[in-house]
Amino acid sequence: MSVLASPIPRFHLAVPVDDLDAARRFYGETLGLEQGRSADTWVDWNLHGHQFVTHLAPARAGQMHNPVDGHDVPVPHFGLILTIDAFHRLADQLHAADTEFVIEPYVRFAGETGEQWTMFLLDPAGNALEFKAFADDSQVFATPLRSDPSN
């Protein structure tokens, strides 16, 4: 089935960047995304069938963080849910490119409902990306089981 025929709607996301050439290197070369249309102030990217756009916007607000599992998770952030094999291939690709991680690849909720690999990194403009992979894809929206119904 092609991306266009997929029953799952594709998203469109536009993010600010302060250097389009740096964005082209990061998204095109480091992440290996196919570049689509572009102009002097923006570039379209094929993010696994989703339309992702980098817009030139030199002035932007600072990054915020929330504590999660002892890490400072950058907010806002975006990314993809990959297969476990694709997650590890991407992690290897990013390590080979000497990418600096905000949060190195690791497993959350090991052996529990929602077990997942996750990693966080910043693009050259400071946009935070999270890539993750679930041990059981049916648990993407699962909540932990509680033994005490009053919880």
Short mmCIF file of C-alpha atoms in Angstrom, two decimals:
data_model
loop_
_atom_site.label_atom_id
_atom_site.label_comp_id
_atom_site.label_asym_id
_atom_site.label_seq_id
_atom_site.Cartn_x
_atom_site.Cartn_y
_atom_site.Cartn_z
CA MET A 1 0.00 0.00 0.00
CA SER A 2 1.37 3.43 -0.87
CA VAL A 3 1.55 6.30 1.59
CA LEU A 4 -1.19 8.05 -0.40
CA ALA A 5 -3.49 5.02 -0.05
CA SER A 6 -2.84 4.61 3.68
CA PRO A 7 -5.90 4.74 5.93
CA ILE A 8 -3.85 6.73 8.44
CA PRO A 9 -3.96 10.49 7.70
CA ARG A 10 -0.64 12.12 7.02
CA PHE A 11 0.36 15.14 9.06
CA HIS A 12 1.78 18.49 7.97
CA LEU A 13 4.18 20.17 10.36
CA ALA A 14 6.17 23.37 9.87
CA VAL A 15 9.02 24.33 12.21
CA PRO A 16 11.25 27.39 12.42
CA VAL A 17 14.94 27.20 11.51
CA ASP A 18 17.56 29.93 11.52
CA ASP A 19 19.71 28.50 8.69
CA LEU A 20 18.19 26.69 5.69
CA ASP A 21 21.57 25.31 4.53
CA ALA A 22 22.14 23.75 7.97
CA ALA A 23 18.57 22.37 7.84
CA ARG A 24 19.27 20.87 4.39
CA ARG A 25 22.41 19.16 5.69
CA PHE A 26 20.70 17.84 8.84
CA TYR A 27 17.37 16.72 7.39
CA GLY A 28 18.67 15.78 3.93
CA GLU A 29 22.06 14.27 4.75
CA THR A 30 22.08 13.29 8.43
CA LEU A 31 18.48 12.01 8.58
CA GLY A 32 18.35 11.11 4.87
CA LEU A 33 14.96 12.70 4.14
CA GLU A 34 13.92 13.36 0.56
CA GLN A 35 13.65 17.08 -0.20
CA GLY A 36 10.54 18.32 -1.94
CA ARG A 37 9.69 21.81 -3.12
CA SER A 38 11.56 24.77 -1.74
CA ALA A 39 11.89 28.54 -1.93
CA ASP A 40 14.29 31.09 -0.45
CA THR A 41 12.57 30.86 2.95
CA TRP A 42 11.33 27.25 3.27
CA VAL A 43 11.99 23.61 2.33
CA ASP A 44 9.50 20.71 2.15
CA TRP A 45 10.69 17.29 3.38
CA ASN A 46 9.22 13.81 3.07
CA LEU A 47 9.20 12.59 6.68
CA HIS A 48 8.13 8.97 6.07
CA GLY A 49 5.15 10.11 4.02
CA HIS A 50 4.35 13.17 6.14
CA GLN A 51 4.86 16.72 4.91
CA PHE A 52 7.44 18.36 7.13
CA VAL A 53 8.52 21.93 6.33
CA THR A 54 11.45 23.96 7.63
CA HIS A 55 10.71 27.70 7.52
CA LEU A 56 13.38 30.36 7.86
CA ALA A 57 12.64 32.21 11.11
CA PRO A 58 15.81 33.62 12.68
CA ALA A 59 14.16 34.87 15.91
CA ARG A 60 12.60 32.26 18.19
CA ALA A 61 11.79 31.62 21.84
CA GLY A 62 13.98 29.51 24.11
CA GLN A 63 13.51 25.82 24.81
CA MET A 64 11.50 24.51 27.78
CA HIS A 65 11.94 21.13 29.50
CA ASN A 66 9.82 18.71 31.54
CA PRO A 67 11.29 16.06 33.85
CA VAL A 68 10.59 12.50 32.61
CA ASP A 69 12.41 9.39 33.89
CA GLY A 70 15.20 11.53 35.32
CA HIS A 71 15.76 13.30 31.99
CA ASP A 72 14.97 16.87 30.95
CA VAL A 73 12.64 16.29 27.99
CA PRO A 74 12.60 19.27 25.60
CA VAL A 75 9.19 20.84 24.90
CA PRO A 76 7.94 21.18 22.27
CA HIS A 77 9.27 18.20 20.35
CA PHE A 78 8.13 16.03 17.45
CA GLY A 79 9.24 12.84 15.76
CA LEU A 80 8.22 9.42 14.56
CA ILE A 81 7.25 6.07 16.01
CA LEU A 82 9.43 3.57 14.16
CA THR A 83 9.86 -0.19 14.19
CA ILE A 84 12.52 -1.37 16.62
CA ASP A 85 14.86 -2.29 13.73
CA ALA A 86 14.36 1.13 12.08
CA PHE A 87 14.92 2.85 15.45
CA HIS A 88 18.27 1.10 15.93
CA ARG A 89 19.32 1.78 12.31
CA LEU A 90 18.55 5.47 12.82
CA ALA A 91 20.38 5.52 16.17
CA ASP A 92 23.43 3.95 14.47
CA GLN A 93 23.17 6.46 11.61
CA LEU A 94 23.01 9.37 14.07
CA HIS A 95 25.95 8.04 16.10
CA ALA A 96 27.97 7.64 12.87
CA ALA A 97 27.20 11.31 12.06
CA ASP A 98 28.51 12.31 15.53
CA THR A 99 25.08 13.62 16.51
CA GLU A 100 24.89 15.08 20.00
CA PHE A 101 21.88 13.61 21.78
CA VAL A 102 19.78 15.48 24.33
CA ILE A 103 18.81 12.01 25.60
CA GLU A 104 20.78 9.01 24.32
CA PRO A 105 18.78 6.02 23.02
CA TYR A 106 17.40 3.96 25.92
CA VAL A 107 14.45 1.74 26.91
CA ARG A 108 11.58 3.17 28.97
CA PHE A 109 9.14 0.97 30.88
CA ALA A 110 11.24 -2.18 30.34
CA GLY A 111 9.06 -5.26 30.81
CA GLU A 112 5.97 -3.10 31.43
CA THR A 113 2.98 -1.96 29.41
CA GLY A 114 4.19 0.56 26.84
CA GLU A 115 7.83 -0.61 26.77
CA GLN A 116 9.60 1.60 24.25
CA TRP A 117 12.97 2.70 22.94
CA THR A 118 13.35 6.49 22.79
CA MET A 119 15.96 9.13 21.92
CA PHE A 120 15.96 12.93 21.73
CA LEU A 121 18.13 15.25 19.66
CA LEU A 122 18.09 18.81 18.36
CA ASP A 123 18.28 19.95 14.76
CA PRO A 124 20.76 22.78 13.99
CA ALA A 125 18.08 25.40 14.80
CA GLY A 126 17.33 23.87 18.21
CA ASN A 127 14.07 22.09 17.29
CA ALA A 128 13.75 18.98 19.46
CA LEU A 129 13.05 15.61 17.85
CA GLU A 130 12.05 12.36 19.53
CA PHE A 131 12.20 9.02 17.77
CA LYS A 132 10.73 5.99 19.50
CA ALA A 133 9.85 2.34 18.93
CA PHE A 134 7.43 0.22 20.95
CA ALA A 135 8.11 -3.40 21.87
CA ASP A 136 4.42 -4.01 21.07
CA ASP A 137 2.98 -1.49 18.61
CA SER A 138 -0.54 -2.15 19.90
CA GLN A 139 0.53 -0.47 23.17
CA VAL A 140 1.22 3.00 21.72
CA PHE A 141 -1.79 4.39 23.61
CA ALA A 142 -1.95 1.76 26.39
CA THR A 143 -2.12 2.75 30.02
CA PRO A 144 -0.49 0.76 32.84
CA LEU A 145 -2.60 -1.84 34.59
CA ARG A 146 -3.41 -0.92 38.16
CA SER A 147 -3.95 -3.53 40.87
CA ASP A 148 -5.78 -1.04 43.08
CA PRO A 149 -8.93 0.31 41.34
CA SER A 150 -8.85 3.40 43.58
CA ASN A 151 -5.65 4.66 41.85
#
